[in-house]
CSV table of C-alpha atoms in Angstrom, one decimal:
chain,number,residue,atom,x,y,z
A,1,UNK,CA,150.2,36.2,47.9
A,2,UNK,CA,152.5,36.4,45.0
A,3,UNK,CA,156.2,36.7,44.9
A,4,UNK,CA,158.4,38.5,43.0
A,5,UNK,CA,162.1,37.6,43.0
A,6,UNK,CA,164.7,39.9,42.8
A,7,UNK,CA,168.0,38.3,42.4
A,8,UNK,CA,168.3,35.8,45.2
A,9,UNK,CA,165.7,37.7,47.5
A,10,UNK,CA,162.0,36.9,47.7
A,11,UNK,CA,160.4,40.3,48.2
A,12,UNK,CA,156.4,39.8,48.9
A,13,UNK,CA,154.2,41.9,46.5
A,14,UNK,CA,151.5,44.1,48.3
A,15,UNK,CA,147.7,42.2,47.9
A,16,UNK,CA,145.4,44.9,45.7
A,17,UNK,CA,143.3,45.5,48.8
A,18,UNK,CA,146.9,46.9,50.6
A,19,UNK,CA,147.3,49.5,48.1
A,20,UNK,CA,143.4,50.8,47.7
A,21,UNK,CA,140.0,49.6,47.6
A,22,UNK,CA,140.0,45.9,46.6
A,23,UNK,CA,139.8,45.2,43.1
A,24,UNK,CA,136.0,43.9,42.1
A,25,UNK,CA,135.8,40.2,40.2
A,26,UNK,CA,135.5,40.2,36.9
A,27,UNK,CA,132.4,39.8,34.9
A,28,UNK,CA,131.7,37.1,33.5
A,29,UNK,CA,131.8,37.1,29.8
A,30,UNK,CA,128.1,36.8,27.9
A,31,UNK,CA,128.2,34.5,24.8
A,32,UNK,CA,126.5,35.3,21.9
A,33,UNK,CA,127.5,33.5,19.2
A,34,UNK,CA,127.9,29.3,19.7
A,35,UNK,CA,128.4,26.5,17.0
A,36,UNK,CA,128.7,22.5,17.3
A,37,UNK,CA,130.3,20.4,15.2
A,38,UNK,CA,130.9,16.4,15.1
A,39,UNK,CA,129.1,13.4,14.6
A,40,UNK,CA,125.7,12.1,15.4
A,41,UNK,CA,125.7,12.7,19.0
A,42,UNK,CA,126.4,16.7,17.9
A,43,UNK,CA,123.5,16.4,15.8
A,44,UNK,CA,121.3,15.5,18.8
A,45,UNK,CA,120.3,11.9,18.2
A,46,UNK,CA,118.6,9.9,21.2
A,47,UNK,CA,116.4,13.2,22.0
A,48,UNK,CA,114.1,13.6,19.8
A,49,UNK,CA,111.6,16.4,19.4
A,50,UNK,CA,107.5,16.4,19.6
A,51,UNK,CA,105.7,16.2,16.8
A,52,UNK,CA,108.6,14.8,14.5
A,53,UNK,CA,110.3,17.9,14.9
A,54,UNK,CA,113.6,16.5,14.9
A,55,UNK,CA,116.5,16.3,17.4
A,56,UNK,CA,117.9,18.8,19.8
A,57,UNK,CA,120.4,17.1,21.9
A,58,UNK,CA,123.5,18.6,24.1
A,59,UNK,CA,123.9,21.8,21.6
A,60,UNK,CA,120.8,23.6,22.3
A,61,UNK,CA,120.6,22.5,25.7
A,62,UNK,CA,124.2,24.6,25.8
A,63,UNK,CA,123.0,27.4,23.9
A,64,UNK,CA,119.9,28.2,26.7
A,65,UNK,CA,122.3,27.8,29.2
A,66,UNK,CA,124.5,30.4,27.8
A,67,UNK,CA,121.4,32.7,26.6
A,68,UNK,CA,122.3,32.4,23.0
A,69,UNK,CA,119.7,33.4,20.9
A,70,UNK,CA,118.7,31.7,17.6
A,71,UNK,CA,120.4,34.0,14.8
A,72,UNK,CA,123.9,33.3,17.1
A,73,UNK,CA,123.5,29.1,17.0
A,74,UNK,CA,125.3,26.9,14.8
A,75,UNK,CA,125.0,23.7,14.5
A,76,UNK,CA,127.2,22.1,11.4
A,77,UNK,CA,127.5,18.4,12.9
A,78,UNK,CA,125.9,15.3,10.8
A,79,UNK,CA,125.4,11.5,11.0
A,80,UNK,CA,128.8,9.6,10.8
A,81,UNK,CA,131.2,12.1,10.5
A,82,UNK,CA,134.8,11.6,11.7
A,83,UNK,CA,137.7,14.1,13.1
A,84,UNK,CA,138.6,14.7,9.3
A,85,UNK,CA,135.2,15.3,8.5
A,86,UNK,CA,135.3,18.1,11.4
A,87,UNK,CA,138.3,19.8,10.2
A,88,UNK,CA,137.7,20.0,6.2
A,89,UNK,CA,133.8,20.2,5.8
A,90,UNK,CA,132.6,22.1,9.3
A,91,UNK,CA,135.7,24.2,10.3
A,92,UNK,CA,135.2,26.7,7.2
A,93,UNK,CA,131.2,27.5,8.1
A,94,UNK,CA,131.9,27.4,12.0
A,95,UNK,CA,135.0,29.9,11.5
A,96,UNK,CA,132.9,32.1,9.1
A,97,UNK,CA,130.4,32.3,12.2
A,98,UNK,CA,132.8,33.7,14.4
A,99,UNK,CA,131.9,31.8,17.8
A,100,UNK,CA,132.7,32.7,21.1
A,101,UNK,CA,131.8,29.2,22.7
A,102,UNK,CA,132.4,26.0,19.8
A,103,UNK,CA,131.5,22.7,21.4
A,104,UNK,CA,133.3,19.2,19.7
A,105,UNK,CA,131.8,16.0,20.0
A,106,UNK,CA,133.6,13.5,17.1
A,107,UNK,CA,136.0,10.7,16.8
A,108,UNK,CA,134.2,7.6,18.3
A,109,UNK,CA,133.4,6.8,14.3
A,110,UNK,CA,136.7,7.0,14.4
A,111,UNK,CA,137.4,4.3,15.8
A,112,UNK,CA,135.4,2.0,13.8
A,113,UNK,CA,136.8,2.0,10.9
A,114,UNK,CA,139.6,0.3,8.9
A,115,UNK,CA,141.9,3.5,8.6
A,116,UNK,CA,141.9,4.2,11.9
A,117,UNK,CA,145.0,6.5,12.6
A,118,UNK,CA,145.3,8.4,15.8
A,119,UNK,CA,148.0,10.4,14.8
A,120,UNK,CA,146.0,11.8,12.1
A,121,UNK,CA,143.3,12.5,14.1
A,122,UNK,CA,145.8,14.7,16.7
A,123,UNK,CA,146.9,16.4,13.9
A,124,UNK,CA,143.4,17.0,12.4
A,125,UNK,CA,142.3,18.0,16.3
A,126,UNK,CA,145.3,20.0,16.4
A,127,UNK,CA,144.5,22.2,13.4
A,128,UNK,CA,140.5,22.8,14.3
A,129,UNK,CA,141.6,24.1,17.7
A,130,UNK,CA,144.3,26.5,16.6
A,131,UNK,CA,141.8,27.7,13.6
A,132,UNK,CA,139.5,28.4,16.6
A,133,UNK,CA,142.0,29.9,18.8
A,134,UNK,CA,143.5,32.4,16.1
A,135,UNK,CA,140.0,34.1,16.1
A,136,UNK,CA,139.5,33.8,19.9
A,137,UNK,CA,137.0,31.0,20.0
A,138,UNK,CA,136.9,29.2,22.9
A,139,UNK,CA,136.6,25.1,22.1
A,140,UNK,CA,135.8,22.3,24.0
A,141,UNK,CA,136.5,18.7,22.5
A,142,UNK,CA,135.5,15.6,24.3
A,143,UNK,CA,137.4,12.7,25.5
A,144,UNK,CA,135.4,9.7,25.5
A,145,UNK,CA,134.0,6.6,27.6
A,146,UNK,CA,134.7,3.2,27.4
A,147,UNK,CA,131.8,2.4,25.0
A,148,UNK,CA,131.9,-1.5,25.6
A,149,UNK,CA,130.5,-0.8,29.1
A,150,UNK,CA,127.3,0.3,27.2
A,151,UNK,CA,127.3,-1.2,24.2
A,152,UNK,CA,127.7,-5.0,24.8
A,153,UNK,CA,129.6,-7.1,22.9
A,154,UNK,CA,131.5,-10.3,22.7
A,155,UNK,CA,134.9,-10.0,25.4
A,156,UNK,CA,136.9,-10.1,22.2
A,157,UNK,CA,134.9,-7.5,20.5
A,158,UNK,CA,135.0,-5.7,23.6
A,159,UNK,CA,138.6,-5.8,24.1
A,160,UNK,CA,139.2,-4.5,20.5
A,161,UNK,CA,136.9,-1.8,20.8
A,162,UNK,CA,138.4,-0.1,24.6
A,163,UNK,CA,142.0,-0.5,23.2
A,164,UNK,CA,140.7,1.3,20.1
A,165,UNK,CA,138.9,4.0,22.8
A,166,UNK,CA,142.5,4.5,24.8
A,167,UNK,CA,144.2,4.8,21.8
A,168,UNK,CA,142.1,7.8,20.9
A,169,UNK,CA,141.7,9.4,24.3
A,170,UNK,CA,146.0,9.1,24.1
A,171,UNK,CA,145.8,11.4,20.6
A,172,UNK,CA,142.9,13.8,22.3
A,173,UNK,CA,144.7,13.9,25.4
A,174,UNK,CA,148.4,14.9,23.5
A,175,UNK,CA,146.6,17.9,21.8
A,176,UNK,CA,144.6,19.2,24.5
A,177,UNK,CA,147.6,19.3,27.0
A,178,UNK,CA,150.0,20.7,24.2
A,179,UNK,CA,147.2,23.7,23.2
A,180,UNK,CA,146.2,24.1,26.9
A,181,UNK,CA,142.8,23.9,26.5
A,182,UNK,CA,139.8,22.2,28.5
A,183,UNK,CA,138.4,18.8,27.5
A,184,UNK,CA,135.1,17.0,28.6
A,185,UNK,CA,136.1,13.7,30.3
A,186,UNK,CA,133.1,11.8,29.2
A,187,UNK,CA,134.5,8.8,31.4
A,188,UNK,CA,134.5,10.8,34.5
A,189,UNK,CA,131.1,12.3,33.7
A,190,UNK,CA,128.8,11.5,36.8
A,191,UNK,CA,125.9,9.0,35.6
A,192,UNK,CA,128.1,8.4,32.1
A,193,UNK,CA,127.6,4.5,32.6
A,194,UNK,CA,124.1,4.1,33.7
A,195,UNK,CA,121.7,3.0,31.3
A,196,UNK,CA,119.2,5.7,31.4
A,197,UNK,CA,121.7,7.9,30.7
A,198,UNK,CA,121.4,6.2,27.2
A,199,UNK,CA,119.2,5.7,24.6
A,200,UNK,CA,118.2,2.3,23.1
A,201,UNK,CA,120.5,1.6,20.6
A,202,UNK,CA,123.1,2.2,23.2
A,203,UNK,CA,124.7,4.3,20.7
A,204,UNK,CA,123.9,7.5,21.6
A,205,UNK,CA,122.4,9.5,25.0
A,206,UNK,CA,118.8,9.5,26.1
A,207,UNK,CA,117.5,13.1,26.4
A,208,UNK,CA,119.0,12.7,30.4
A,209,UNK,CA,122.2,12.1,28.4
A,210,UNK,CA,122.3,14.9,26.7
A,211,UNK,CA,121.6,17.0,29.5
A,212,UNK,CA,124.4,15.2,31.6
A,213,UNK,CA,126.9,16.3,28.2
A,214,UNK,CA,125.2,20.3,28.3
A,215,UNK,CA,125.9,20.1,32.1
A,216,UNK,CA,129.7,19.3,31.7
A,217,UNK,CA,130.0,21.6,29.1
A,218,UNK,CA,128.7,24.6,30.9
A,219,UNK,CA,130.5,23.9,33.5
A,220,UNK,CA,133.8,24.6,32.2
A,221,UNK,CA,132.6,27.2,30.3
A,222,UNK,CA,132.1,28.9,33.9
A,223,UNK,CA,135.4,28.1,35.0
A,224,UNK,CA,136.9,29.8,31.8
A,225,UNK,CA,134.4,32.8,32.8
A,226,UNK,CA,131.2,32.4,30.7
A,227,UNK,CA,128.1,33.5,32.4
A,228,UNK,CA,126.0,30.4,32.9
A,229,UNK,CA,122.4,32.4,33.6
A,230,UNK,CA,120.6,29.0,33.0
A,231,UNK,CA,122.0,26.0,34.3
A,232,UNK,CA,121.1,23.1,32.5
A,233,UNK,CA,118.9,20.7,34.4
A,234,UNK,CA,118.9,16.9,34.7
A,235,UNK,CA,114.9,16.6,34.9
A,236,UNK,CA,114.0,15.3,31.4
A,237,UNK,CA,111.1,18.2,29.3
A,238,UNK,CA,110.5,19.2,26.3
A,239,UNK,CA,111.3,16.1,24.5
A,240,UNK,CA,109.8,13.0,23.5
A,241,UNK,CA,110.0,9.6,25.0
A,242,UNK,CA,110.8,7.2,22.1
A,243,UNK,CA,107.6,4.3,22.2
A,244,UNK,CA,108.5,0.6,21.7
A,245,UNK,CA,107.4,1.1,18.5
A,246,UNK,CA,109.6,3.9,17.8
A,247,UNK,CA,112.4,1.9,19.3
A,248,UNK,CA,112.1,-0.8,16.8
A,249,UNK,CA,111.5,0.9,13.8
A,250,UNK,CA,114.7,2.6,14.4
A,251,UNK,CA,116.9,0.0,14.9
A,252,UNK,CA,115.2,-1.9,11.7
A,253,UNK,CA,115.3,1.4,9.6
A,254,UNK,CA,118.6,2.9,10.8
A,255,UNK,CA,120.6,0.8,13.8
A,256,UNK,CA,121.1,-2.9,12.4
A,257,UNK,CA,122.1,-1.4,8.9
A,258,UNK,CA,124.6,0.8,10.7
A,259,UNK,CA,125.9,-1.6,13.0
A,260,UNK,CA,126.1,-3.9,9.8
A,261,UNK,CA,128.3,-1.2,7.8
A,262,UNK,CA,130.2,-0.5,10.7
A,263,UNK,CA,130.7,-4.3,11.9
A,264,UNK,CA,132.3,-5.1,8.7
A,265,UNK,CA,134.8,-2.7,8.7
A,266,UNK,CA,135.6,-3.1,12.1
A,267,UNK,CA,135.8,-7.3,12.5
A,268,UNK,CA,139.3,-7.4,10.7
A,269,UNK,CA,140.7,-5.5,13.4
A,270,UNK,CA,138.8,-7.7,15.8
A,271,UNK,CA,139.9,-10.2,14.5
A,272,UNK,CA,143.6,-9.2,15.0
A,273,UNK,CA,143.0,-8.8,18.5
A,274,UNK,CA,141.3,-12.1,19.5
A,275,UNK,CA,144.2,-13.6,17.6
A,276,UNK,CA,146.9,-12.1,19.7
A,277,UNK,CA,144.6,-13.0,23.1
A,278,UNK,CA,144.6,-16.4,21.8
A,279,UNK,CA,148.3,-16.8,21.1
A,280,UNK,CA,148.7,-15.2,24.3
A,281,UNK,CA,146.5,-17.8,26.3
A,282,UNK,CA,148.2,-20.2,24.9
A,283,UNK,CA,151.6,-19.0,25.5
């Protein structure tokens, strides 16, 4: 029951149903217009298509759930690209599609490279969500998992890499709390550390994954009051199983260049890290 105060009195306000008929819930708002943006995991990789047909991945998976239709998707994400990436060359197409729903996966790249600055990235975070907001968008950015827990790596490699992953769940968090918006806690996602829940390259979600991600997302878009007239399901169809085969050509053609790129950049940091556990020890 709510209360209005009137100087030092609490006088309780009659409940709707008091003065008339009680007021009906609202409906649920339909979306018809979606777009993604981020990195490779926005794009879809890890669940790949029949017949070569590419990816689809957590966006589409949202836009069923939703009922968006074909001419109202958008997806604008690619391979590799960063929270500065997001905000200079997919903001201006994803604003020009005027989006009632605008799902955010990016920043893990982030985190692997040499300019790492998690004050940038807040401010970069900062400025896609108020673009979105000023034309009534609803966005939901992710914060992420402890990657190390998947991915395995030396301890030293591992600590480097988490304290690189608070760092950037601290610049998420800051900007989410400050706008007020909702955020997908990948590290509280049910099933986010089992290993089915990824693909091979440990890199990005299986097809389960992905459906785990869509899952989450709908979900608060249901408690900001999107209708939800599909929920997404968690048994795997209408995607491919990647073959052994498949597996290694992949991490031949794409993963162990990648991780090679990547690895260079990143070691100097590393490095910084297992130097300061060392002098710790031997403190």
């Amino acid at each position: 029951m709510t209360v209005i105060s009137v100087g030092v009195t609490s006088v309780p306000e009659p409940a709707p149903e008091v003065r008339g008929l009680p007021v009906p819930p609202a409906e649920p708002r339909r979306a018809a217009r979606m777009v993604v943006l981020g990195d490779s995991t926005a794009v879809g990789l890890g669940d790949p298509l029949p017949r070569r047909g590419g990816w689809r991945g957590v966006g589409p998976l949202v836009a069923a759930a939703l009922g968006v239709g074909e001419e109202g998707y958008l997806n604008l994400s690619f391979t590799g690209a960063r929270m500065k990436c997001v905000r200079i060359d997919q903001l201006p197409a994803a604003l020009a599609h005027r989006p009632d729903v605008a799902v955010l996966v990016a920043g893990m790249n982030d985190t692997l490279r040499p300019d790492f600055d998690p004050d940038r990235i807040a401010e970069d975070l900062t400025e896609i969500v108020r673009a979105f907001a000023a034309v009534g968008t609803t966005v939901l950015p992710v914060r992420f998992h402890d990657h190390s827990k998947v991915f395995r790596l030396p301890q030293s490699l591992k600590r480097a890499l988490s304290a690189r992953v608070v760092e950037l769940n601290d610049a998420i968090d800051q900007v989410v709390e400050a706008e007020g918006i909702a955020c997908l806690d990948l590290d509280a996602l049910p099933g986010a550390y089992d290993l089915t829940a990824w693909s091979v390259d440990r890199l990005h979600p299986s097809e389960l994954g992905h459906r785990m991600l869509a899952r989450g997302f709908t979900s608060l878009l249901a408690e900001a009051g999107f209708a939800v007239p599909e929920p997404v399901g968690l048994t795997c169809s209408g995607g491919v199983e990647p073959s052994t085969a498949g597996h290694l050509g992949w991490l031949v053609a794409k993963g162990v260049p990648w991780l090679w790129r990547r690895g260079r950049e990143f070691l100097p940091y590393a490095a910084v890290i297992m130097w300061r556990s060392f002098r710790g020890h031997a403190g």
